[in-house]
PDB file of N, CA and C in Angstrom:
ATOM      1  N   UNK A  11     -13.866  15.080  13.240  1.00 52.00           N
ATOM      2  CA  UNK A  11     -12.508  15.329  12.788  1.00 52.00           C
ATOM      3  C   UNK A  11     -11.867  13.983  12.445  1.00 52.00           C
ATOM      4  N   UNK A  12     -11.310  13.904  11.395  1.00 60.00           N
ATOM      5  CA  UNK A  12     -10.594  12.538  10.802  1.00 60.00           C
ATOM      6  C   UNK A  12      -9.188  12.488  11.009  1.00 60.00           C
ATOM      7  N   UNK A  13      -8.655  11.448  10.684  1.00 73.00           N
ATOM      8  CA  UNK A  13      -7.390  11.686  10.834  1.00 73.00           C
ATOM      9  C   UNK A  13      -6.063  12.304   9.784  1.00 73.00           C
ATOM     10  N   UNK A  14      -6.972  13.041   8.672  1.00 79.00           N
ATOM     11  CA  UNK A  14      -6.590  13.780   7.897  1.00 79.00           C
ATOM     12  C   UNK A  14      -6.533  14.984   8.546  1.00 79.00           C
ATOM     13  N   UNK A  15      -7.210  15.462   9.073  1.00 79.00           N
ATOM     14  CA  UNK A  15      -7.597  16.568  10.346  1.00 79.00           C
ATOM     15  C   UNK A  15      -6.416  16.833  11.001  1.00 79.00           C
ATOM     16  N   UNK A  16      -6.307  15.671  11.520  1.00 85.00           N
ATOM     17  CA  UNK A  16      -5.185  15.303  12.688  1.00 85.00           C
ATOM     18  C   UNK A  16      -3.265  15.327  12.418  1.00 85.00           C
ATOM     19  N   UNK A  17      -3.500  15.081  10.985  1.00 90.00           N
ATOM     20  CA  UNK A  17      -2.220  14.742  10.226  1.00 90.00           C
ATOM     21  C   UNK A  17      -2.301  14.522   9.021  1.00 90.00           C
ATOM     22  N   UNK A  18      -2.242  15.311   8.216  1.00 95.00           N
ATOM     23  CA  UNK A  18      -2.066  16.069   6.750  1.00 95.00           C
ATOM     24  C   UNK A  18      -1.262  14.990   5.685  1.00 95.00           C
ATOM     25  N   UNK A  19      -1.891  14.681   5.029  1.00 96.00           N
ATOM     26  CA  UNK A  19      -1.138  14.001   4.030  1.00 96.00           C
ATOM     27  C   UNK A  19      -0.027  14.686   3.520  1.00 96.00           C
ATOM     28  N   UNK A  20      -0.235  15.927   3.428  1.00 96.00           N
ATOM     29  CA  UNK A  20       1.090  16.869   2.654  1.00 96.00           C
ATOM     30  C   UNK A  20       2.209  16.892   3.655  1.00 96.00           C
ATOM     31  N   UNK A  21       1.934  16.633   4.970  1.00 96.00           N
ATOM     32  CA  UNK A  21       3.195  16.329   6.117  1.00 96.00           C
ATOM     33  C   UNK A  21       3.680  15.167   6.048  1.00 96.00           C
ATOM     34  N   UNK A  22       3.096  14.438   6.408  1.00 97.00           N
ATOM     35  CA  UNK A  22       3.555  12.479   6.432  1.00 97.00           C
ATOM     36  C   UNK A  22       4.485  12.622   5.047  1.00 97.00           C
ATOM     37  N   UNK A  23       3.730  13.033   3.621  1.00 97.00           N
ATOM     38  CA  UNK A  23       4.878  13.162   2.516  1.00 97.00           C
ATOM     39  C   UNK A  23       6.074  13.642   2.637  1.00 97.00           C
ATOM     40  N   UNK A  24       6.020  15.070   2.948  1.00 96.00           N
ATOM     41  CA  UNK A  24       7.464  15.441   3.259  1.00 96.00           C
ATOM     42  C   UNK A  24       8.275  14.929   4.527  1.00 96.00           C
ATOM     43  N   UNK A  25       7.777  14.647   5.684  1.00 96.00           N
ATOM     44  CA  UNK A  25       8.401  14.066   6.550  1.00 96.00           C
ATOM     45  C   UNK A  25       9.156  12.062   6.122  1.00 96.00           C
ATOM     46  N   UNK A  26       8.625  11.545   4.894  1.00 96.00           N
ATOM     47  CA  UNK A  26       8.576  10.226   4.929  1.00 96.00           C
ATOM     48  C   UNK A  26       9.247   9.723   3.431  1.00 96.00           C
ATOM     49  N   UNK A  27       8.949  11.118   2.098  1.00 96.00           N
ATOM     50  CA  UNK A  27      10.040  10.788   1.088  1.00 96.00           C
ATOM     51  C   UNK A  27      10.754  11.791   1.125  1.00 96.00           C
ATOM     52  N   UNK A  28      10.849  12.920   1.778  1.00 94.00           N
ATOM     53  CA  UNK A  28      12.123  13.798   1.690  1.00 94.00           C
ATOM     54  C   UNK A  28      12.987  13.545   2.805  1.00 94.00           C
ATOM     55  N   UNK A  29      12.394  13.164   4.312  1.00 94.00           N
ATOM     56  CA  UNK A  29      12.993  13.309   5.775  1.00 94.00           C
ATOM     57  C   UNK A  29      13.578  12.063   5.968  1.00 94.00           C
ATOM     58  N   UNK A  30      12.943  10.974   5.171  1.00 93.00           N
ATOM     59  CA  UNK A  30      13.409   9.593   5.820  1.00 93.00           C
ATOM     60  C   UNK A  30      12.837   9.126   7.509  1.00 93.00           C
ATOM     61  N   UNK A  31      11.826   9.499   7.368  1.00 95.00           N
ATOM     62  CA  UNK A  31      11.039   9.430   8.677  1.00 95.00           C
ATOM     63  C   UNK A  31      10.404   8.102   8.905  1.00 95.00           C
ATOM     64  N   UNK A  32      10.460   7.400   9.648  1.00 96.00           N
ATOM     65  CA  UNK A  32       9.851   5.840   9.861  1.00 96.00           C
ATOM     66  C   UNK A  32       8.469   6.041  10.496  1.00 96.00           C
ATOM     67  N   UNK A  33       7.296   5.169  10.363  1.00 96.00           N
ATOM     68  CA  UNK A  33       6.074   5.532  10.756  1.00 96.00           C
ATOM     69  C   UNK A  33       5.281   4.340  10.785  1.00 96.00           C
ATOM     70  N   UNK A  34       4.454   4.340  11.864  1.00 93.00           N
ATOM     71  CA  UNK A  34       3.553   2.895  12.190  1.00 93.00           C
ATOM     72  C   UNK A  34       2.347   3.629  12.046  1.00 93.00           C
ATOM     73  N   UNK A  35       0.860   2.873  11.639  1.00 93.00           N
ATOM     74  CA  UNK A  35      -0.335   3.259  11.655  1.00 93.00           C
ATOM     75  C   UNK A  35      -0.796   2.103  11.775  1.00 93.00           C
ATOM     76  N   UNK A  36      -2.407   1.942  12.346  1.00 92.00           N
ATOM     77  CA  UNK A  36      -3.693   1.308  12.035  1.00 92.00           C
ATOM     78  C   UNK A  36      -4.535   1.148  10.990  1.00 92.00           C
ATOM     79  N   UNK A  37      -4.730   0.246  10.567  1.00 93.00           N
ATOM     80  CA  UNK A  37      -5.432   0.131   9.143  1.00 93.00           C
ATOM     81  C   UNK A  37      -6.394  -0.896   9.594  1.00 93.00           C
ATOM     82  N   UNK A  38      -8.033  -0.769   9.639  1.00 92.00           N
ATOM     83  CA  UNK A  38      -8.859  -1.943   9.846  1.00 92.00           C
ATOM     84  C   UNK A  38      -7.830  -3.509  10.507  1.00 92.00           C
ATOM     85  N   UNK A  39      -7.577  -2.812  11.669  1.00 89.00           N
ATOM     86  CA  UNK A  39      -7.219  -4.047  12.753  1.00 89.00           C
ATOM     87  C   UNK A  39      -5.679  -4.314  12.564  1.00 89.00           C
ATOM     88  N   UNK A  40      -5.113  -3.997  11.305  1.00 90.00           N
ATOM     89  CA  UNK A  40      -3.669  -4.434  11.174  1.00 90.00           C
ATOM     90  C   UNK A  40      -2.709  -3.537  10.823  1.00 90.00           C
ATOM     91  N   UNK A  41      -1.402  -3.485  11.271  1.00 91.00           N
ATOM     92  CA  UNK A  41      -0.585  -2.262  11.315  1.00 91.00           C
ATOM     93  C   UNK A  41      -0.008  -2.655  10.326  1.00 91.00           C
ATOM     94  N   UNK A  42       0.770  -1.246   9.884  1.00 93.00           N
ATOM     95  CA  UNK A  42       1.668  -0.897   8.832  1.00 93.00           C
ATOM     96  C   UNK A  42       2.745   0.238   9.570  1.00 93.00           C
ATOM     97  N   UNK A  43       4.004  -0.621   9.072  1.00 93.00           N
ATOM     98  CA  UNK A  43       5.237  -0.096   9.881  1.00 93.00           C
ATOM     99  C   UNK A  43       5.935  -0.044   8.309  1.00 93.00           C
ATOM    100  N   UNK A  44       5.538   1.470   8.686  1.00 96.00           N
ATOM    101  CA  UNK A  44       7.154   1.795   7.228  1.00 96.00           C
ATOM    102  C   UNK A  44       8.112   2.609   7.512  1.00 96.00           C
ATOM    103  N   UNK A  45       9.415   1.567   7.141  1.00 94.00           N
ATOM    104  CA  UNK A  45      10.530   1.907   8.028  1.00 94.00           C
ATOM    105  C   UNK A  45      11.727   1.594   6.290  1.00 94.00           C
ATOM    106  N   UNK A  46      13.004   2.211   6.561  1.00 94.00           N
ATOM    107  CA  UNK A  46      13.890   1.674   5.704  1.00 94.00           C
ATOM    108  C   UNK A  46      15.136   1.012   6.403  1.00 94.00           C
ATOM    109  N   UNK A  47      15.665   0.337   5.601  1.00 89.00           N
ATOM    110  CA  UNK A  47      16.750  -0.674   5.606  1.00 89.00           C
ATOM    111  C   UNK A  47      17.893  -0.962   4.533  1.00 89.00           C
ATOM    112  N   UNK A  48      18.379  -2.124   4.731  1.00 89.00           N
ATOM    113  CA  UNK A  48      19.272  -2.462   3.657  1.00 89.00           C
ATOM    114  C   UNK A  48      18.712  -3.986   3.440  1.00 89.00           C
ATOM    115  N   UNK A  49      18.825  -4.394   1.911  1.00 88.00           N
ATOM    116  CA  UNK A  49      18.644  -5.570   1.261  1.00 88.00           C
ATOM    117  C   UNK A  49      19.590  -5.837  -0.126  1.00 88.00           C
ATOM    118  N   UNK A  50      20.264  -6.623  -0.064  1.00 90.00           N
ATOM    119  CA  UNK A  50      21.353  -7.076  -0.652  1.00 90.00           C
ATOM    120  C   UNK A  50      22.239  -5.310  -0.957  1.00 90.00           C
ATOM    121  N   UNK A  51      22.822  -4.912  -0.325  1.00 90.00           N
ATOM    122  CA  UNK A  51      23.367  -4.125   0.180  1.00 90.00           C
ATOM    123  C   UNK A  51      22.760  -2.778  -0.184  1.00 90.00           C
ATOM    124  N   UNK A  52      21.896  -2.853  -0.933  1.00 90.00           N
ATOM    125  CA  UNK A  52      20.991  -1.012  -1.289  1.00 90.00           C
ATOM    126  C   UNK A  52      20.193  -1.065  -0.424  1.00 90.00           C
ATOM    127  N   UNK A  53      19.718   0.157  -0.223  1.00 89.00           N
ATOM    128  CA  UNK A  53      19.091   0.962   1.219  1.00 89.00           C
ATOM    129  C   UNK A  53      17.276   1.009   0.301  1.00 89.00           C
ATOM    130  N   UNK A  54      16.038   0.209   1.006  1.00 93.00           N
ATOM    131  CA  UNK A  54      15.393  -0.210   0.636  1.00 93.00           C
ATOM    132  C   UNK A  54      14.401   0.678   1.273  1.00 93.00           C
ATOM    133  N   UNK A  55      13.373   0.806   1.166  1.00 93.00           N
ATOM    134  CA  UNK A  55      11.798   1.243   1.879  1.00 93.00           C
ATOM    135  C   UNK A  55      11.004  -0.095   2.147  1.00 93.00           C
ATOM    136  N   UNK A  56      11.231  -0.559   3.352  1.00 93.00           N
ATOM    137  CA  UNK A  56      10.034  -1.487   3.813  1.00 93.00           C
ATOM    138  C   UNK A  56       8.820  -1.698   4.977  1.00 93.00           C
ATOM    139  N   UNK A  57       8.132  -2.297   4.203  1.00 92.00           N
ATOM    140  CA  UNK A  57       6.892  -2.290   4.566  1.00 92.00           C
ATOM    141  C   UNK A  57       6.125  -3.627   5.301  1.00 92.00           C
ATOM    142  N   UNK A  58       5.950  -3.233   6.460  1.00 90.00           N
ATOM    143  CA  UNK A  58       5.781  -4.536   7.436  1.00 90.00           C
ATOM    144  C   UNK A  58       4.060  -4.139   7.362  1.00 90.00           C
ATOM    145  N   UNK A  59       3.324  -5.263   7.290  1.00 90.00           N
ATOM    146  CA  UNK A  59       1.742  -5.181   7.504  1.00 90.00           C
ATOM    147  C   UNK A  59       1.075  -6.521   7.564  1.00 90.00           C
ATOM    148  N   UNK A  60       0.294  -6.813   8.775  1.00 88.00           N
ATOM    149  CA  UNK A  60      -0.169  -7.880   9.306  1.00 88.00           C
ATOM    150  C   UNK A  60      -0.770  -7.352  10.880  1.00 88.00           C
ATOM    151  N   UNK A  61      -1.688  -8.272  11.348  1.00 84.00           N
ATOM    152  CA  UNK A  61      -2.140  -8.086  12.297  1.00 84.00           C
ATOM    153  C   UNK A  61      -1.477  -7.979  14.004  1.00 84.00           C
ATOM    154  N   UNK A  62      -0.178  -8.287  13.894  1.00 70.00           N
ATOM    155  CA  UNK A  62       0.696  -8.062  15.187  1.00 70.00           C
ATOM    156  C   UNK A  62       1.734  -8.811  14.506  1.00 70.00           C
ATOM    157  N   UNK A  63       3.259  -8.313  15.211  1.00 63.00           N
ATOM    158  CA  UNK A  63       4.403  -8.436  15.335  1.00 63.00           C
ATOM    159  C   UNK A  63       4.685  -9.484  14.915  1.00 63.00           C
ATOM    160  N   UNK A  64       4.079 -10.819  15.340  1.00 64.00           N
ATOM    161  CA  UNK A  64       4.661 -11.868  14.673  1.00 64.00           C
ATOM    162  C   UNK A  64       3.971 -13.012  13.635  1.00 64.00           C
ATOM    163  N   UNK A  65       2.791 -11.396  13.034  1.00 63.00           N
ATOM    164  CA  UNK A  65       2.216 -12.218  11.783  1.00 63.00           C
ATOM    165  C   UNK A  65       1.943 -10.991  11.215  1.00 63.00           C
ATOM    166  N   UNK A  66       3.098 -11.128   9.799  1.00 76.00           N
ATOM    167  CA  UNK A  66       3.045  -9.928   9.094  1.00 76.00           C
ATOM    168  C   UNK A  66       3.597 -10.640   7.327  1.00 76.00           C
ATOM    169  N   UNK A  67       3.111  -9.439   6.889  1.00 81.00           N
ATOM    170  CA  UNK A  67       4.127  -9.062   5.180  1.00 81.00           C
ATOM    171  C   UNK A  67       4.980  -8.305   5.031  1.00 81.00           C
ATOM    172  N   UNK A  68       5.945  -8.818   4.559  1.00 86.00           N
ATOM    173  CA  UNK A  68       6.905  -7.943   4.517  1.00 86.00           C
ATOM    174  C   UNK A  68       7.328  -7.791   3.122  1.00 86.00           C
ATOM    175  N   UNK A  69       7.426  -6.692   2.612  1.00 92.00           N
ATOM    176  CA  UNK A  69       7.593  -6.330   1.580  1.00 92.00           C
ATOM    177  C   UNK A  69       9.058  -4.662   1.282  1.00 92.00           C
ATOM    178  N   UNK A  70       9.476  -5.223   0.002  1.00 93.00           N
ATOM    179  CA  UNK A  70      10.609  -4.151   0.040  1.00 93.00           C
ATOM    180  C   UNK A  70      10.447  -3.352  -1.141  1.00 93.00           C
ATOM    181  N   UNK A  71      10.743  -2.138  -1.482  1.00 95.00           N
ATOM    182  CA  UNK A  71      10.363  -0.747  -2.218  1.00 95.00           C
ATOM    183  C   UNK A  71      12.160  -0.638  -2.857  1.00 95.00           C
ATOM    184  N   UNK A  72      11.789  -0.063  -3.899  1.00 94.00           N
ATOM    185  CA  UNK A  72      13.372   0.677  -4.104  1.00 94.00           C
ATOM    186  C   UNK A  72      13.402   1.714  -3.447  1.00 94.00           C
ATOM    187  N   UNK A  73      12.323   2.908  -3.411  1.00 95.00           N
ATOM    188  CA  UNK A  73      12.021   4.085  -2.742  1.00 95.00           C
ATOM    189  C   UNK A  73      10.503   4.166  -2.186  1.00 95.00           C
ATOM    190  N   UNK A  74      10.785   5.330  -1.387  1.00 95.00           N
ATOM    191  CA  UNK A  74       9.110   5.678  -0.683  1.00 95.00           C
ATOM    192  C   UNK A  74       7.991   5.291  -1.966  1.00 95.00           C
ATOM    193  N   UNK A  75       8.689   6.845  -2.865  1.00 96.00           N
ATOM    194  CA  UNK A  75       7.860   7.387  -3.765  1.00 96.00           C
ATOM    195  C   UNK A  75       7.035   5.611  -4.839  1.00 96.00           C
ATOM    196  N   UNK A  76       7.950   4.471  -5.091  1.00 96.00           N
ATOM    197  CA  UNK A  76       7.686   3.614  -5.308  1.00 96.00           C
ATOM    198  C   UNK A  76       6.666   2.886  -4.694  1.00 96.00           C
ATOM    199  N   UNK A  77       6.915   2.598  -3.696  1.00 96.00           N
ATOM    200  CA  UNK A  77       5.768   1.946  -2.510  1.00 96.00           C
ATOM    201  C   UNK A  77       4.405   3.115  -2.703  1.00 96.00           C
ATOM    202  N   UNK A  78       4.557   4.386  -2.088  1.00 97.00           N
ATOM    203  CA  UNK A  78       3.030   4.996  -2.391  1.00 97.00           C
ATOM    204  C   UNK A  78       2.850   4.781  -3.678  1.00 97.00           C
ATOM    205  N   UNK A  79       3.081   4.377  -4.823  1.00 97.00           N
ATOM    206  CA  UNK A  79       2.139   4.208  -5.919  1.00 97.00           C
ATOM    207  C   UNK A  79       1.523   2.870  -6.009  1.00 97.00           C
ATOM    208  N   UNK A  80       1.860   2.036  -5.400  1.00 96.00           N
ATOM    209  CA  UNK A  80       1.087   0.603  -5.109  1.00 96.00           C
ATOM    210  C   UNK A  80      -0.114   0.365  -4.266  1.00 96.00           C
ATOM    211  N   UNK A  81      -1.164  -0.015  -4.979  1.00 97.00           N
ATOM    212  CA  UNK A  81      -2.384  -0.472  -4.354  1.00 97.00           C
ATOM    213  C   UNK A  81      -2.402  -1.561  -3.432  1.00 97.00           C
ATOM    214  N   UNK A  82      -1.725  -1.601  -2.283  1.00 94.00           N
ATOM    215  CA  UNK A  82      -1.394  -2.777  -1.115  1.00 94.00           C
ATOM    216  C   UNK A  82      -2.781  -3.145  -0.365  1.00 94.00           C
ATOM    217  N   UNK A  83      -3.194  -1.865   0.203  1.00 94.00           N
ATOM    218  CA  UNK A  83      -4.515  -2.017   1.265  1.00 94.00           C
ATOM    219  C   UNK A  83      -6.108  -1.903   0.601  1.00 94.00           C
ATOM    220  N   UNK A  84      -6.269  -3.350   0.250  1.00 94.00           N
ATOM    221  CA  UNK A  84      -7.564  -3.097  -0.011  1.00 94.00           C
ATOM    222  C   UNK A  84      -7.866  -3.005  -1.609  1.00 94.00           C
ATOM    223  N   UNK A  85      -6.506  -3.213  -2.592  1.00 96.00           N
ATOM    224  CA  UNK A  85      -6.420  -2.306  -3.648  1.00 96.00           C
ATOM    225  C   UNK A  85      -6.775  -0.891  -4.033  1.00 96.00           C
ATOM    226  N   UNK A  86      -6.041  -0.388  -2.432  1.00 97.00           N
ATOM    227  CA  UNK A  86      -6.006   1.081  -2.482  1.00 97.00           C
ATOM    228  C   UNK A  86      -4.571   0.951  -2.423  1.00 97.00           C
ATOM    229  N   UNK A  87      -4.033   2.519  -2.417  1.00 98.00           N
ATOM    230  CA  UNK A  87      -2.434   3.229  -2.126  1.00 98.00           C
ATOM    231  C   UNK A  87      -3.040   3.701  -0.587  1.00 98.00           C
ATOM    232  N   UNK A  88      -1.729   4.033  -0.170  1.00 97.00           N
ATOM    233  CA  UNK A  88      -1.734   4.753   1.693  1.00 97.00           C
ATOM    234  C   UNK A  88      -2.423   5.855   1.362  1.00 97.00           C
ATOM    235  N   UNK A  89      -2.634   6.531   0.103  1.00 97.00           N
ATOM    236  CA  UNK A  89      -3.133   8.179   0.368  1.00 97.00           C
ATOM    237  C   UNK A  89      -5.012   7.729   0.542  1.00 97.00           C
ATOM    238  N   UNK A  90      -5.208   7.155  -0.617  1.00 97.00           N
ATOM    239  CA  UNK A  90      -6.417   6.613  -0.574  1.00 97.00           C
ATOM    240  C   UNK A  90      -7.027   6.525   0.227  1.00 97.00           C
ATOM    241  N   UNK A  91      -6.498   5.492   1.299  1.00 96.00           N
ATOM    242  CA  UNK A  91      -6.720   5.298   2.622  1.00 96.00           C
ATOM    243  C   UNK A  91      -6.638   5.715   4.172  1.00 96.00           C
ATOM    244  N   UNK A  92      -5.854   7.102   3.700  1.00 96.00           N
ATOM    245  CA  UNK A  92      -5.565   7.959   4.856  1.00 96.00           C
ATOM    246  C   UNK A  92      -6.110   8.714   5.772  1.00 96.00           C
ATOM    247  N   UNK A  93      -7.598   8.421   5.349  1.00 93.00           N
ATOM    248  CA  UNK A  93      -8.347   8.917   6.808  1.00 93.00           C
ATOM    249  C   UNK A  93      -8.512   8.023   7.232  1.00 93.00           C
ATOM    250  N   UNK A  94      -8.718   6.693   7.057  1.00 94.00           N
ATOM    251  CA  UNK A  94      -9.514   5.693   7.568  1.00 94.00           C
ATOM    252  C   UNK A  94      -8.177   4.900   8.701  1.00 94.00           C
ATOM    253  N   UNK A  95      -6.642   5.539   9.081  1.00 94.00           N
ATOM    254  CA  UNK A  95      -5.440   4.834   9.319  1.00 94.00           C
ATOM    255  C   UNK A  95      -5.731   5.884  11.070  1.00 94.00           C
ATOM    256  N   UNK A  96      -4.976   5.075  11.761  1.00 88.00           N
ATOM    257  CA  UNK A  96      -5.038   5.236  13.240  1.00 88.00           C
ATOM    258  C   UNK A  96      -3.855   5.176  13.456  1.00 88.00           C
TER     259      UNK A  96
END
């Protein structure tokens, strides 16, 4: 059983561009924390990824739907890669 098994890509979607839901995973040793915020005063989608807390990338989205179309991990997107995330 994978972790597609476990948690449905078609959930994480609606829970994360319709719900505004914040979410941490495992990716080959280094996490990804996608969470939103504010940056120069618009409300942003960002994306923290690096191997622990105080060695990371940080990167900012206009929206979710923006960020999942980017090849970040691996020159994959998060769906791509979504069994292989812990």
């Amino acid at each position: 059983m994978g972790f597609e098994d476990e948690f449905p890509w078609e959930e994480f979607y609606e829970r994360y561009v319709n719900n505004g839901e914040e979410f941490d995973f495992k990716y080959k040793g280094k996490w990804i924390s996608l969470s939103f915020g504010y940056k120069d005063g618009e409300l942003v989608t960002a994306l923290a990824y690096g191997t622990d807390e105080d060695y990371y990338e940080l990167l900012y989205f206009k929206s979710p739907k923006e960020f999942l179309k980017k090849k970040i991990f691996d020159g994959k997107t998060l769906k791509e890669i979504w069994n292989e995330l812990s």
